[in-house]
Short mmCIF file of C-alpha atoms in Angstrom, two decimals:
data_model
loop_
_atom_site.label_atom_id
_atom_site.label_comp_id
_atom_site.label_asym_id
_atom_site.label_seq_id
_atom_site.Cartn_x
_atom_site.Cartn_y
_atom_site.Cartn_z
CA UNK A 1 130.18 157.70 213.16
CA UNK A 2 132.55 160.05 211.55
CA UNK A 3 134.69 158.89 208.67
CA UNK A 4 138.25 159.80 208.01
CA UNK A 5 138.74 161.21 204.55
CA UNK A 6 140.75 158.11 203.57
CA UNK A 7 138.59 155.36 205.05
CA UNK A 8 139.84 152.29 206.90
CA UNK A 9 139.11 150.72 210.29
CA UNK A 10 137.24 152.61 212.95
CA UNK A 11 134.78 152.38 215.84
CA UNK A 12 131.18 153.51 215.74
CA UNK A 13 130.94 156.44 218.10
CA UNK A 14 127.30 155.64 218.87
CA UNK A 15 127.42 151.93 219.71
CA UNK A 16 131.18 151.13 219.95
CA UNK A 17 131.21 148.36 217.32
CA UNK A 18 134.21 147.87 215.03
CA UNK A 19 133.56 149.17 211.54
CA UNK A 20 135.34 149.74 208.27
CA UNK A 21 135.01 153.04 206.42
CA UNK A 22 135.00 151.97 202.82
CA UNK A 23 134.19 153.63 199.51
CA UNK A 24 131.30 152.37 197.38
CA UNK A 25 132.92 151.08 194.16
CA UNK A 26 130.35 152.85 191.95
CA UNK A 27 130.22 156.31 193.57
CA UNK A 28 133.34 156.65 195.71
CA UNK A 29 131.26 157.73 198.75
CA UNK A 30 132.41 156.53 202.19
CA UNK A 31 130.09 154.32 204.24
CA UNK A 32 130.41 152.43 207.52
CA UNK A 33 130.53 148.63 207.00
CA UNK A 34 130.52 146.08 209.81
CA UNK A 35 134.11 144.93 210.31
CA UNK A 36 133.26 141.19 210.56
CA UNK A 37 131.44 139.24 207.86
CA UNK A 38 128.26 137.42 208.91
CA UNK A 39 125.79 135.06 207.35
CA UNK A 40 123.07 136.92 205.46
CA UNK A 41 125.22 139.95 204.60
CA UNK A 42 125.04 141.61 201.19
CA UNK A 43 128.25 143.70 201.11
CA UNK A 44 131.35 142.33 199.34
CA UNK A 45 134.51 144.00 200.61
CA UNK A 46 137.70 144.47 198.61
CA UNK A 47 140.23 145.16 201.38
CA UNK A 48 143.12 145.75 198.97
CA UNK A 49 141.30 148.59 197.20
CA UNK A 50 139.34 149.84 200.24
CA UNK A 51 136.03 149.58 198.40
CA UNK A 52 132.81 147.61 198.62
CA UNK A 53 129.96 146.63 196.35
CA UNK A 54 126.48 145.27 196.97
CA UNK A 55 125.62 141.70 196.06
CA UNK A 56 121.96 142.18 195.07
CA UNK A 57 120.32 138.85 194.30
CA UNK A 58 119.59 136.60 197.25
CA UNK A 59 120.53 133.56 195.17
CA UNK A 60 123.95 135.07 194.49
CA UNK A 61 124.51 135.76 198.18
CA UNK A 62 123.48 132.23 199.15
CA UNK A 63 125.77 130.78 196.47
CA UNK A 64 128.73 132.80 197.79
CA UNK A 65 128.03 131.64 201.34
CA UNK A 66 127.60 128.04 200.26
CA UNK A 67 130.98 128.06 198.47
CA UNK A 68 133.05 130.29 200.80
CA UNK A 69 131.16 130.53 204.09
CA UNK A 70 130.07 133.86 205.55
CA UNK A 71 132.32 136.36 203.77
CA UNK A 72 129.73 139.09 203.12
CA UNK A 73 129.35 142.01 205.47
CA UNK A 74 126.42 144.23 206.52
CA UNK A 75 126.18 147.98 206.17
CA UNK A 76 126.59 149.32 209.69
CA UNK A 77 123.61 151.62 209.14
CA UNK A 78 121.40 148.50 209.26
CA UNK A 79 123.03 146.88 212.33
CA UNK A 80 123.93 149.82 214.61
CA UNK A 81 121.95 149.50 217.83
CA UNK A 82 122.08 153.26 218.43
CA UNK A 83 121.35 154.46 214.86
CA UNK A 84 117.67 153.49 214.92
CA UNK A 85 117.12 155.40 218.15
CA UNK A 86 118.95 158.44 216.80
CA UNK A 87 116.87 158.43 213.59
CA UNK A 88 113.67 158.15 215.58
CA UNK A 89 114.71 161.02 217.85
CA UNK A 90 115.59 163.12 214.81
CA UNK A 91 112.09 162.56 213.34
CA UNK A 92 110.53 163.71 216.64
CA UNK A 93 112.56 166.90 216.82
CA UNK A 94 110.26 169.86 215.91
CA UNK A 95 111.37 172.06 213.06
CA UNK A 96 111.91 175.69 214.05
CA UNK A 97 109.79 178.14 212.10
#
């Protein structure tokens, strides 16, 4: 996963899933977000501004889904099939002394 400096649509280079590179509304840092919303997500996307925010309370997420259907997304860091394996491999790599 390598973001462009401007964000926007992309493809995860590890698993091939479609993602959106969006800026966190509070910090401005880019993060990969799953392109399609799914039930249970906690990321609210503002496509016009190219930013996202996190919907924290479970009750708030469930209310949004009840009213609008599955419109919340997941962070791709939590859904990437290859990311977990890469993190585990990184932990196993010995540190040179």
